[in-house]
Short mmCIF file of C-alpha atoms in Angstrom, two decimals:
data_model
loop_
_atom_site.label_atom_id
_atom_site.label_comp_id
_atom_site.label_asym_id
_atom_site.label_seq_id
_atom_site.Cartn_x
_atom_site.Cartn_y
_atom_site.Cartn_z
CA UNK R 4 0.01 0.00 -0.02
CA UNK R 5 2.83 2.38 0.81
CA UNK R 6 4.47 1.70 -2.49
CA UNK R 7 1.20 2.43 -4.28
CA UNK R 8 0.74 5.69 -2.44
CA UNK R 9 4.28 6.72 -3.29
CA UNK R 10 3.55 5.94 -6.99
CA UNK R 11 0.44 8.17 -6.82
CA UNK R 12 2.30 11.45 -6.61
CA UNK R 13 0.10 14.29 -7.78
CA UNK R 14 1.13 17.59 -9.33
CA UNK R 15 2.72 19.77 -6.67
CA UNK R 16 2.84 23.11 -8.56
CA UNK R 17 1.05 24.70 -11.46
CA UNK R 18 3.03 26.91 -13.85
CA UNK R 19 1.72 30.41 -14.33
CA UNK R 20 1.41 29.69 -18.02
CA UNK R 21 0.69 26.22 -19.54
CA UNK R 22 -0.77 24.73 -22.71
CA UNK R 23 -3.69 22.65 -21.60
CA UNK R 24 -6.07 22.75 -18.56
CA UNK R 25 -8.54 19.93 -17.85
CA UNK R 26 -11.31 20.80 -15.40
CA UNK R 27 -12.67 17.70 -13.70
CA UNK R 28 -11.11 14.35 -12.64
CA UNK R 29 -13.96 12.01 -13.49
CA UNK R 30 -14.04 9.46 -16.36
CA UNK R 31 -13.84 12.20 -19.07
CA UNK R 32 -11.09 14.07 -17.29
CA UNK R 33 -8.98 10.98 -16.88
CA UNK R 34 -9.46 10.09 -20.58
CA UNK R 35 -8.50 13.59 -21.61
CA UNK R 36 -5.37 13.47 -19.41
CA UNK R 37 -4.28 10.22 -20.93
CA UNK R 38 -4.86 11.33 -24.59
CA UNK R 39 -3.40 14.83 -24.06
CA UNK R 40 -0.40 13.66 -22.01
CA UNK R 41 1.97 14.98 -24.66
CA UNK R 42 0.88 18.52 -23.67
CA UNK R 43 1.56 18.02 -19.95
CA UNK R 44 -1.94 18.98 -18.98
CA UNK R 45 -3.01 20.36 -15.62
CA UNK R 46 -6.04 18.56 -14.25
CA UNK R 47 -7.97 20.61 -11.72
CA UNK R 48 -10.18 18.39 -9.46
CA UNK R 49 -12.26 20.12 -6.81
CA UNK R 50 -12.49 17.07 -4.51
CA UNK R 51 -9.76 14.92 -2.85
CA UNK R 52 -10.26 12.00 -5.24
CA UNK R 53 -10.82 11.00 -8.84
CA UNK R 54 -14.04 9.31 -10.08
CA UNK R 55 -16.40 12.21 -10.42
CA UNK R 56 -20.10 11.13 -10.08
CA UNK R 57 -19.08 7.54 -9.17
CA UNK R 58 -17.31 8.82 -6.12
CA UNK R 59 -19.50 11.58 -4.92
CA UNK R 60 -23.01 11.01 -6.25
CA UNK R 61 -24.04 7.39 -5.74
CA UNK R 62 -26.04 5.33 -3.32
CA UNK R 63 -24.61 2.31 -1.47
CA UNK R 64 -26.61 0.03 -3.88
CA UNK R 65 -25.74 1.81 -7.12
CA UNK R 66 -24.37 -0.30 -9.86
CA UNK R 67 -23.38 0.26 -13.39
CA UNK R 68 -26.22 -0.33 -15.97
CA UNK R 69 -23.74 -1.80 -18.48
CA UNK R 70 -21.79 -5.14 -18.56
CA UNK R 71 -18.09 -4.81 -17.82
CA UNK R 72 -16.88 -5.41 -21.40
CA UNK R 73 -19.00 -2.56 -22.60
CA UNK R 74 -17.69 -0.09 -20.08
CA UNK R 75 -13.90 -0.14 -20.27
CA UNK R 76 -11.25 1.83 -21.95
CA UNK R 77 -10.10 0.37 -25.20
CA UNK R 78 -6.54 -0.08 -23.88
CA UNK R 79 -7.27 -1.10 -20.36
CA UNK R 80 -9.54 -4.12 -19.62
CA UNK R 81 -11.26 -5.06 -16.35
CA UNK R 82 -9.29 -7.62 -14.43
CA UNK R 83 -12.52 -9.62 -14.05
CA UNK R 84 -14.19 -8.62 -17.32
CA UNK R 85 -15.97 -11.99 -17.59
CA UNK R 86 -17.85 -11.43 -14.33
CA UNK R 87 -21.54 -11.27 -15.47
CA UNK R 88 -22.61 -9.02 -12.59
CA UNK R 89 -22.83 -5.29 -13.13
CA UNK R 90 -19.97 -3.47 -11.26
CA UNK R 91 -20.64 -1.67 -8.06
CA UNK R 92 -19.56 1.93 -7.70
CA UNK R 93 -16.66 0.81 -5.48
CA UNK R 94 -15.49 -1.55 -8.29
CA UNK R 95 -15.70 1.33 -10.79
CA UNK R 96 -13.58 3.59 -8.59
CA UNK R 97 -11.04 0.83 -8.28
CA UNK R 98 -10.98 0.30 -12.03
CA UNK R 99 -10.44 4.09 -12.61
CA UNK R 100 -7.67 4.28 -10.05
CA UNK R 101 -6.00 1.33 -11.69
CA UNK R 102 -6.30 3.10 -15.04
CA UNK R 103 -4.66 6.19 -13.56
CA UNK R 104 -1.90 3.97 -12.10
CA UNK R 105 -1.31 2.26 -15.48
CA UNK R 106 -0.92 5.44 -17.48
CA UNK R 107 0.65 7.52 -14.64
CA UNK R 108 -2.11 10.13 -14.70
CA UNK R 109 -1.76 11.24 -11.08
CA UNK R 110 1.19 13.44 -12.03
CA UNK R 111 -1.16 15.74 -13.86
CA UNK R 112 -3.81 16.10 -11.11
CA UNK R 113 -4.22 18.85 -8.60
CA UNK R 114 -6.68 17.72 -5.84
CA UNK R 115 -8.78 20.18 -3.84
CA UNK R 116 -8.54 22.72 -6.65
CA UNK R 117 -11.92 24.20 -7.43
CA UNK R 118 -12.26 26.26 -10.56
CA UNK R 119 -14.41 29.29 -9.74
CA UNK R 120 -14.14 31.16 -12.95
CA UNK R 121 -12.42 31.50 -16.30
CA UNK R 122 -11.54 34.67 -18.24
CA UNK R 123 -11.11 34.88 -22.00
CA UNK R 124 -7.99 36.55 -23.18
CA UNK R 125 -8.48 36.44 -26.93
CA UNK R 126 -10.44 39.55 -27.62
CA UNK R 127 -14.10 40.35 -28.03
CA UNK R 128 -14.53 39.04 -31.56
CA UNK R 129 -12.63 35.71 -31.27
CA UNK R 130 -15.73 33.59 -30.88
CA UNK R 131 -17.55 35.08 -33.80
CA UNK R 132 -15.23 34.67 -36.72
CA UNK R 133 -15.34 32.64 -39.91
CA UNK R 134 -12.89 30.12 -38.55
CA UNK R 135 -13.15 28.67 -35.06
CA UNK R 136 -10.96 30.65 -32.63
CA UNK R 137 -10.18 33.06 -35.43
CA UNK R 138 -7.51 30.93 -37.10
CA UNK R 139 -9.02 27.44 -36.72
CA UNK R 140 -6.01 26.45 -34.68
CA UNK R 141 -6.61 25.10 -31.18
CA UNK R 142 -3.12 25.91 -29.98
CA UNK R 143 -1.87 29.35 -31.01
CA UNK R 144 1.27 29.69 -29.04
CA UNK R 145 -0.22 32.23 -26.57
CA UNK R 146 -2.60 32.08 -23.56
CA UNK R 147 -6.33 32.23 -24.51
CA UNK R 148 -7.91 31.53 -21.10
CA UNK R 149 -7.15 32.44 -17.55
CA UNK R 150 -8.45 29.90 -14.98
CA UNK R 151 -9.25 30.97 -11.38
CA UNK R 152 -8.71 28.29 -8.77
CA UNK R 153 -9.44 28.22 -5.04
CA UNK R 154 -7.83 25.57 -2.90
CA UNK R 155 -8.66 24.27 0.60
CA UNK R 156 -10.79 26.55 2.80
CA UNK R 157 -9.14 29.69 1.55
CA UNK R 158 -11.11 32.37 -0.23
CA UNK R 159 -8.02 33.38 -2.15
CA UNK R 160 -8.19 32.65 -5.88
CA UNK R 161 -5.05 31.88 -7.94
CA UNK R 162 -5.14 32.57 -11.67
CA UNK R 163 -3.32 30.53 -14.28
CA UNK R 164 -3.08 30.97 -18.06
CA UNK R 165 -3.66 28.32 -20.67
CA UNK R 166 -3.69 28.04 -24.38
CA UNK R 167 -6.60 25.54 -24.32
CA UNK R 168 -9.15 24.34 -21.78
CA UNK R 169 -11.14 21.05 -21.70
CA UNK R 170 -14.29 21.18 -19.61
CA UNK R 171 -15.00 17.76 -18.00
CA UNK R 172 -17.27 18.78 -15.14
CA UNK R 173 -20.04 16.39 -16.24
CA UNK R 174 -23.83 16.48 -16.48
CA UNK R 175 -24.56 14.95 -13.12
CA UNK R 176 -23.98 15.85 -9.46
CA UNK R 177 -23.07 19.13 -7.79
CA UNK R 178 -26.00 21.23 -8.92
CA UNK R 179 -29.40 19.64 -8.04
CA UNK R 180 -32.43 20.31 -10.32
CA UNK R 181 -35.13 21.68 -7.97
CA UNK R 182 -38.83 21.80 -8.88
CA UNK R 183 -40.49 25.18 -8.88
CA UNK R 184 -43.80 25.51 -7.04
CA UNK R 185 -46.48 28.18 -6.90
CA UNK R 186 -46.81 30.28 -3.67
CA UNK R 187 -48.09 28.10 -0.74
CA UNK R 188 -47.26 24.84 -2.53
CA UNK R 189 -43.52 24.56 -1.90
CA UNK R 190 -41.59 22.68 0.77
CA UNK R 191 -41.89 25.60 3.17
CA UNK R 192 -45.47 24.48 4.05
CA UNK R 193 -44.39 20.88 4.70
CA UNK R 194 -43.73 20.00 8.34
CA UNK R 195 -41.56 16.99 7.42
CA UNK R 196 -38.08 16.82 5.83
CA UNK R 197 -37.27 17.41 2.16
CA UNK R 198 -33.97 16.10 0.71
CA UNK R 199 -32.58 16.05 -2.79
CA UNK R 200 -30.98 12.76 -3.85
CA UNK R 201 -27.62 14.64 -4.07
CA UNK R 202 -27.72 15.08 -0.28
CA UNK R 203 -28.80 11.56 0.32
CA UNK R 204 -25.58 10.40 -1.50
CA UNK R 205 -23.52 12.00 1.27
CA UNK R 206 -24.92 9.80 4.04
CA UNK R 207 -23.36 6.47 5.08
CA UNK R 208 -25.31 3.26 5.13
CA UNK R 209 -26.37 3.49 8.81
CA UNK R 210 -27.47 7.08 8.40
CA UNK R 211 -29.66 6.19 5.44
CA UNK R 212 -31.32 3.31 7.34
CA UNK R 213 -31.92 5.50 10.37
CA UNK R 214 -33.34 8.29 8.14
CA UNK R 215 -35.89 6.06 6.38
CA UNK R 216 -36.70 3.29 8.81
CA UNK R 217 -40.30 3.61 10.18
CA UNK R 218 -40.99 6.82 8.18
CA UNK R 219 -43.44 7.46 5.42
CA UNK R 220 -41.27 8.27 2.46
CA UNK R 221 -42.15 9.73 -0.88
CA UNK R 222 -39.62 9.55 -3.75
CA UNK R 223 -40.28 12.05 -6.53
CA UNK R 224 -39.09 10.63 -9.86
CA UNK R 225 -38.96 7.42 -11.88
CA UNK R 226 -35.51 7.26 -13.43
CA UNK R 227 -32.52 5.28 -12.29
CA UNK R 228 -31.64 7.33 -9.19
CA UNK R 229 -35.31 7.38 -8.09
CA UNK R 230 -35.68 3.60 -8.60
CA UNK R 231 -32.47 2.79 -6.66
CA UNK R 232 -33.50 5.15 -3.85
CA UNK R 233 -36.95 3.61 -3.57
CA UNK R 234 -35.44 0.11 -3.33
CA UNK R 235 -33.12 1.22 -0.54
CA UNK R 236 -36.07 2.74 1.27
CA UNK R 237 -37.99 -0.53 0.98
CA UNK R 238 -35.02 -2.57 2.23
CA UNK R 239 -34.63 -0.25 5.25
CA UNK R 240 -38.37 -0.64 6.04
CA UNK R 241 -38.56 -4.47 6.07
CA UNK R 242 -39.84 -6.05 9.23
CA UNK R 243 -41.89 -4.89 12.11
CA UNK R 244 -42.54 -1.12 12.14
CA UNK R 245 -41.67 -0.58 8.52
CA UNK R 246 -43.52 1.80 6.26
CA UNK R 247 -44.21 1.72 2.54
CA UNK R 248 -42.22 4.02 0.21
CA UNK R 249 -44.34 5.85 -2.45
CA UNK R 250 -42.85 6.69 -5.77
CA UNK R 251 -44.41 9.80 -7.30
CA UNK R 252 -44.17 9.12 -11.06
CA UNK R 253 -44.44 12.16 -13.30
CA UNK R 254 -43.25 10.82 -16.62
CA UNK R 255 -43.16 7.13 -17.43
CA UNK R 256 -40.16 5.48 -19.03
CA UNK R 257 -39.48 1.92 -20.08
CA UNK R 258 -37.44 -0.13 -17.64
CA UNK R 259 -35.51 -3.32 -18.55
CA UNK R 260 -34.69 -6.25 -16.27
CA UNK R 261 -31.66 -7.44 -18.29
CA UNK R 262 -29.95 -7.27 -21.69
CA UNK R 263 -31.97 -10.15 -23.09
CA UNK R 264 -35.22 -9.82 -24.99
CA UNK R 265 -37.19 -13.08 -25.62
CA UNK R 266 -33.89 -14.87 -25.33
CA UNK R 267 -32.07 -12.67 -27.86
CA UNK R 268 -29.09 -10.42 -27.01
CA UNK R 269 -30.04 -6.79 -26.74
CA UNK R 270 -27.25 -5.66 -29.09
CA UNK R 271 -28.99 -7.22 -32.04
CA UNK R 272 -31.61 -4.50 -32.00
CA UNK R 273 -29.42 -1.36 -31.78
CA UNK R 274 -25.72 -2.00 -31.58
CA UNK R 275 -24.76 -3.44 -34.94
CA UNK R 276 -24.07 -1.55 -38.11
CA UNK R 277 -26.96 -3.34 -39.81
CA UNK R 278 -29.50 -2.45 -37.08
CA UNK R 279 -28.44 1.24 -37.10
CA UNK R 280 -29.01 1.47 -40.83
CA UNK R 281 -32.73 1.92 -40.18
CA UNK R 282 -32.45 4.89 -37.76
CA UNK R 283 -32.03 8.47 -38.83
CA UNK R 284 -28.57 9.97 -38.42
CA UNK R 285 -27.58 13.66 -38.57
CA UNK R 286 -27.21 15.35 -41.88
CA UNK R 287 -27.99 12.27 -43.91
CA UNK R 288 -28.59 12.38 -47.63
CA UNK R 289 -31.81 11.85 -49.61
CA UNK R 290 -31.26 8.08 -50.15
CA UNK R 291 -30.73 7.39 -46.46
CA UNK R 292 -33.77 9.51 -45.61
CA UNK R 293 -35.79 7.44 -48.01
CA UNK R 294 -34.42 4.18 -46.59
CA UNK R 295 -35.29 5.33 -43.01
CA UNK R 296 -38.80 6.22 -44.15
CA UNK R 297 -39.25 2.83 -45.85
CA UNK R 298 -38.03 1.09 -42.76
CA UNK R 299 -40.48 2.80 -40.40
CA UNK R 300 -42.71 -0.31 -40.13
CA UNK R 301 -39.69 -2.45 -39.29
CA UNK R 302 -38.48 0.01 -36.63
CA UNK R 303 -41.94 0.08 -35.09
CA UNK R 304 -41.98 -3.71 -35.15
CA UNK R 305 -38.64 -3.97 -33.27
CA UNK R 306 -39.97 -1.51 -30.71
CA UNK R 307 -43.18 -3.53 -30.32
CA UNK R 308 -41.22 -6.74 -29.96
CA UNK R 309 -39.21 -5.34 -27.06
CA UNK R 310 -42.30 -3.80 -25.47
CA UNK R 311 -44.15 -7.13 -25.63
CA UNK R 312 -41.38 -8.81 -23.73
CA UNK R 313 -41.14 -6.10 -21.08
CA UNK R 314 -44.93 -6.08 -20.62
CA UNK R 315 -44.83 -9.93 -20.18
CA UNK R 316 -41.80 -10.00 -17.95
CA UNK R 317 -42.63 -7.11 -15.67
CA UNK R 318 -45.85 -6.18 -13.88
CA UNK R 319 -46.10 -2.79 -15.71
CA UNK R 320 -49.81 -3.11 -16.26
CA UNK R 321 -50.53 -4.12 -12.71
CA UNK R 322 -48.92 -1.02 -11.33
CA UNK R 323 -49.94 1.37 -14.14
CA UNK R 324 -46.33 1.80 -15.28
CA UNK R 325 -46.56 0.98 -18.98
CA UNK R 326 -45.48 4.03 -21.04
CA UNK R 327 -47.64 5.06 -23.96
CA UNK R 328 -44.60 6.07 -26.09
CA UNK R 329 -42.54 3.53 -28.04
CA UNK R 330 -39.53 1.91 -26.38
CA UNK R 331 -37.25 3.25 -29.02
CA UNK R 332 -37.86 6.82 -27.95
CA UNK R 333 -36.48 6.09 -24.50
CA UNK R 334 -33.49 4.24 -26.01
CA UNK R 335 -32.82 7.04 -28.47
CA UNK R 336 -32.68 9.51 -25.56
CA UNK R 337 -30.70 7.34 -23.18
CA UNK R 338 -33.62 7.17 -20.75
CA UNK R 339 -33.80 3.34 -20.52
CA UNK R 340 -33.10 2.16 -16.94
CA UNK R 341 -31.95 -1.27 -15.93
CA UNK R 342 -34.01 -2.47 -12.91
CA UNK R 343 -32.12 -3.44 -9.79
CA UNK R 344 -32.70 -6.97 -8.47
CA UNK R 345 -35.80 -7.24 -6.25
CA UNK R 346 -37.48 -4.00 -7.20
CA UNK R 347 -40.85 -5.31 -8.15
CA UNK R 348 -40.62 -8.00 -5.46
CA UNK R 349 -40.73 -5.10 -3.01
CA UNK R 350 -43.67 -3.64 -4.76
CA UNK R 351 -45.52 -6.94 -4.55
CA UNK R 352 -44.85 -6.95 -0.76
CA UNK R 353 -46.41 -3.42 -0.68
CA UNK R 354 -43.07 -1.88 0.41
CA UNK R 355 -43.02 0.23 -2.73
CA UNK R 356 -46.10 1.95 -4.03
CA UNK R 357 -46.69 4.05 -7.17
CA UNK R 358 -48.74 7.22 -7.61
CA UNK R 359 -49.08 9.05 -10.95
CA UNK R 360 -49.10 12.75 -11.32
CA UNK R 361 -48.89 13.87 -14.92
CA UNK R 362 -50.07 17.38 -14.38
CA UNK R 363 -47.98 18.57 -11.44
CA UNK R 364 -47.91 18.34 -7.68
CA UNK R 365 -47.11 20.40 -4.60
CA UNK R 366 -46.58 20.12 -0.84
CA UNK R 367 -49.04 20.21 1.90
CA UNK R 368 -48.42 20.32 5.67
CA UNK R 369 -48.68 16.58 5.92
CA UNK R 370 -47.16 15.35 2.60
CA UNK R 371 -47.54 15.95 -1.11
CA UNK R 372 -50.66 16.82 -3.06
CA UNK R 373 -51.18 15.45 -6.55
CA UNK R 374 -52.75 17.22 -9.54
CA UNK R 375 -56.13 15.53 -8.77
CA UNK R 376 -56.14 16.88 -5.24
CA UNK R 377 -55.22 13.57 -3.65
CA UNK R 378 -52.88 13.92 -0.69
CA UNK R 379 -50.11 11.37 0.04
CA UNK R 380 -48.98 11.52 3.64
CA UNK R 381 -45.14 11.72 4.19
CA UNK R 382 -42.59 12.32 6.87
CA UNK R 383 -39.75 12.52 4.38
CA UNK R 384 -39.80 13.53 0.67
CA UNK R 385 -36.80 12.75 -1.62
CA UNK R 386 -36.44 14.80 -4.83
CA UNK R 387 -34.80 12.44 -7.39
CA UNK R 388 -35.32 15.20 -9.92
CA UNK R 389 -31.98 15.22 -11.60
CA UNK R 390 -29.13 17.66 -11.90
CA UNK R 391 -28.30 20.89 -13.78
CA UNK R 392 -24.89 20.03 -15.11
CA UNK R 393 -25.00 22.88 -17.68
CA UNK R 394 -25.36 25.37 -14.77
CA UNK R 395 -21.89 24.29 -13.61
CA UNK R 396 -20.54 25.54 -16.92
CA UNK R 397 -22.55 28.76 -16.82
CA UNK R 398 -21.19 29.44 -13.31
CA UNK R 399 -17.61 29.64 -14.54
CA UNK R 400 -17.83 30.78 -18.08
CA UNK R 401 -17.74 34.52 -18.72
CA UNK R 402 -20.20 36.40 -21.02
CA UNK R 403 -20.93 36.25 -23.90
CA UNK R 404 -19.99 32.54 -23.82
CA UNK R 405 -22.19 31.76 -20.77
CA UNK R 406 -25.29 32.51 -22.83
CA UNK R 407 -24.15 30.17 -25.62
CA UNK R 408 -23.87 27.02 -23.58
CA UNK R 409 -27.23 25.72 -24.92
CA UNK R 410 -29.11 26.43 -28.10
CA UNK R 411 -32.78 27.21 -28.61
CA UNK R 412 -33.58 23.46 -28.21
CA UNK R 413 -31.86 23.41 -24.79
CA UNK R 414 -29.05 21.18 -26.12
CA UNK R 415 -25.36 21.90 -26.01
CA UNK R 416 -24.41 22.53 -29.72
CA UNK R 417 -21.17 20.58 -29.91
CA UNK R 418 -19.46 19.68 -33.15
CA UNK R 419 -18.37 16.00 -32.83
CA UNK R 420 -19.85 16.22 -29.36
CA UNK R 421 -16.76 18.16 -28.27
CA UNK R 422 -16.27 21.61 -29.87
CA UNK R 423 -18.71 24.52 -29.47
CA UNK R 424 -18.45 26.44 -32.76
CA UNK R 425 -18.79 29.81 -30.97
CA UNK R 426 -16.56 29.16 -27.90
CA UNK R 427 -12.86 29.35 -28.99
CA UNK R 428 -9.96 27.30 -27.70
CA UNK R 429 -12.13 25.17 -25.46
CA UNK R 430 -13.57 21.67 -25.60
CA UNK R 431 -16.34 19.99 -23.72
CA UNK R 432 -16.16 16.25 -22.98
CA UNK R 433 -18.74 14.14 -21.19
CA UNK R 434 -21.88 15.98 -22.31
CA UNK R 435 -22.93 13.49 -24.95
CA UNK R 436 -24.70 10.29 -23.75
CA UNK R 437 -24.72 6.77 -25.29
CA UNK R 438 -25.10 3.20 -24.08
CA UNK R 439 -21.43 3.45 -22.82
CA UNK R 440 -20.59 6.99 -21.86
CA UNK R 441 -17.01 5.83 -21.10
CA UNK R 442 -16.49 4.83 -24.68
CA UNK R 443 -18.14 8.01 -26.00
CA UNK R 444 -15.76 10.16 -23.88
CA UNK R 445 -12.60 8.14 -24.66
CA UNK R 446 -13.13 8.37 -28.42
CA UNK R 447 -13.83 12.11 -28.22
CA UNK R 448 -10.65 12.66 -26.25
CA UNK R 449 -8.73 10.74 -28.90
CA UNK R 450 -10.30 12.94 -31.56
CA UNK R 451 -9.44 16.00 -29.51
CA UNK R 452 -5.76 14.85 -29.21
CA UNK R 453 -5.79 14.60 -33.04
CA UNK R 454 -7.14 18.15 -33.31
CA UNK R 455 -4.55 19.59 -30.96
CA UNK R 456 -1.85 17.52 -32.71
CA UNK R 457 -2.71 18.91 -36.13
CA UNK R 458 -3.88 15.69 -37.71
CA UNK R 459 -6.92 17.42 -39.22
CA UNK R 460 -8.55 20.86 -39.49
CA UNK R 461 -11.99 21.92 -38.33
CA UNK R 462 -14.60 23.06 -40.80
CA UNK R 463 -15.70 26.68 -40.81
CA UNK R 464 -17.88 27.96 -37.95
CA UNK R 465 -20.84 28.09 -40.31
CA UNK R 466 -20.37 24.50 -41.35
CA UNK R 467 -20.09 23.32 -37.76
CA UNK R 468 -23.18 25.21 -36.75
CA UNK R 469 -25.10 23.65 -39.62
CA UNK R 470 -23.83 20.23 -38.59
CA UNK R 471 -24.95 20.54 -34.95
CA UNK R 472 -28.29 21.95 -36.06
CA UNK R 473 -28.80 18.81 -38.23
CA UNK R 474 -27.96 16.68 -35.22
CA UNK R 475 -30.61 18.51 -33.14
CA UNK R 476 -33.19 18.00 -35.89
CA UNK R 477 -32.40 14.30 -36.22
CA UNK R 478 -32.98 13.78 -32.57
CA UNK R 479 -36.13 15.81 -32.58
CA UNK R 480 -37.56 13.60 -35.28
CA UNK R 481 -36.52 10.43 -33.43
CA UNK R 482 -37.73 11.04 -29.89
CA UNK R 483 -39.84 13.45 -27.92
CA UNK R 484 -37.04 13.53 -25.26
CA UNK R 485 -34.54 14.93 -27.76
CA UNK R 486 -33.11 17.58 -25.29
CA UNK R 487 -30.83 14.87 -23.94
CA UNK R 488 -27.88 14.73 -26.39
CA UNK R 489 -27.88 10.95 -26.89
CA UNK R 490 -26.33 9.16 -29.91
CA UNK R 491 -27.50 5.59 -29.04
CA UNK R 492 -29.25 4.96 -32.35
CA UNK R 493 -26.39 6.27 -34.50
CA UNK R 494 -23.33 5.65 -32.31
CA UNK R 495 -21.42 3.72 -34.94
CA UNK R 496 -21.92 6.49 -37.48
CA UNK R 497 -20.74 8.97 -34.88
CA UNK R 498 -17.60 6.93 -34.30
CA UNK R 499 -17.06 6.55 -38.05
CA UNK R 500 -17.02 10.31 -38.42
CA UNK R 501 -14.29 10.78 -35.78
CA UNK R 502 -12.17 7.92 -37.16
CA UNK R 503 -12.41 9.45 -40.63
CA UNK R 504 -11.25 12.82 -39.27
CA UNK R 505 -8.26 11.09 -37.62
CA UNK R 506 -7.44 9.20 -40.81
CA UNK R 507 -8.07 5.89 -39.01
CA UNK R 508 -9.97 2.92 -40.36
CA UNK R 509 -13.74 3.45 -40.35
CA UNK R 510 -14.69 -0.20 -40.74
CA UNK R 511 -13.14 -1.89 -37.71
CA UNK R 512 -14.17 -5.57 -38.13
CA UNK R 513 -12.19 -8.37 -39.75
CA UNK R 514 -14.83 -9.30 -42.43
CA UNK R 515 -18.05 -7.91 -43.91
CA UNK R 516 -20.28 -10.41 -42.05
CA UNK R 517 -18.91 -9.21 -38.69
CA UNK R 518 -19.01 -5.63 -39.93
CA UNK R 519 -22.79 -5.79 -40.46
CA UNK R 520 -24.04 -8.06 -37.73
CA UNK R 521 -21.51 -8.10 -34.86
CA UNK R 522 -21.94 -5.46 -32.09
CA UNK R 523 -19.49 -2.61 -31.98
CA UNK R 524 -17.80 -1.93 -28.64
CA UNK R 525 -14.76 -0.28 -27.09
CA UNK R 526 -12.36 -3.09 -28.12
CA UNK R 527 -13.02 -2.36 -31.76
CA UNK R 528 -11.40 1.04 -31.28
CA UNK R 529 -8.01 -0.08 -29.98
CA UNK R 530 -5.44 2.18 -31.54
CA UNK R 531 -3.61 0.64 -34.45
#
């Protein structure tokens, strides 16, 4: 252990002027540090540890929703990658620390360094030129950003200059999304306790049990964090004196018990080049648009096939939890949740209950009031209402860039999921979702390394804006939940484009049969 700690020597000093800053030490920040190691990057991490959301925003029961082989870096496999169980958050942290050990990433990291602001040094017009950053070059031999950092408990801010900044602060954690209520309907009228899931994550196991045991609990939400929280509540309330946990479901989404549908592996439906032929991709041509239109009945049939299995396997009808929208809309927006073991068993034992509230809800003195006037009594209300990751960016970016973080569709307009056409000399990694966010971030960091290394040039600002607008429109036509920047139905095409930019092979399989019908995963993108 002592030898390991000695090997994990972090950066002791930050030069006044450097080439690359990376803000955030989660998965994306580590991938960026590894790919940009040739630029001796400075990684600012606000907390005392790496791991990001997996370290600071998980419950004790939280597991990955993806099998190990689908959630690993292309050049660093899990030691136990054949283990069929989904990894726990502790296993994920161990894997990330081992990755940092393997590639000696600790030497770039400054822990306890919170970025409180950035200043642009490039002039008022640099973000609004024909070429990105004025010249199209990401590294121009002079500082373009000044990064303000506070350390420890001090209010003092130290400023450091960089040619390029990579934002890896993530979409989850840190800034809770809080519902807004009309006067007299907010938590101020409730005599019990209200807690966001972010605050729940900070409690230890005994504290969570003590908090929920014997109390009437309402969990607001029906996504992964809400489902995990409700299960922990039910487990804490087993036995004499236990109370039911009520989930307040506002928007229904499809949930999946495993990656098998009627005995067929899930990847057959969405993760092969052949299966993705039928789904719209950004900026496609007329022939592909015609093909997608002709294949509409087939796509609907695939969605119905999956829905039939889920409706048979799970008691969705019994509890009024069967969504009216097609399964593919949840998959295309990365909203599909894998159910934890025992969830509906707890519902069958009446330890988890479900109440629908499509039109809104509010607080009363004794609990929550639904849109139909029904009151649900509660001692404790958990808000599993998500996070405002983009607000973290707005908090540190200066004007006018702060107002450009999202477009009119509330999406981050990122070319190749990385470069904002109107924010110069800065990249954003970790803001695009897929079935494997780790793979998505790793490939973007490799693409970014190629950009900074001069392996290719960016298109004009106008072309990049047109491209990201096309991406938004493709998502809008695929799913009603398009505001989540998710590439699940065209992930292979997305990877093809980055490989083509880098001059790498686009088709990564050994033969045409595998190219069409075998699933694509991280291992296909090992560097040649």
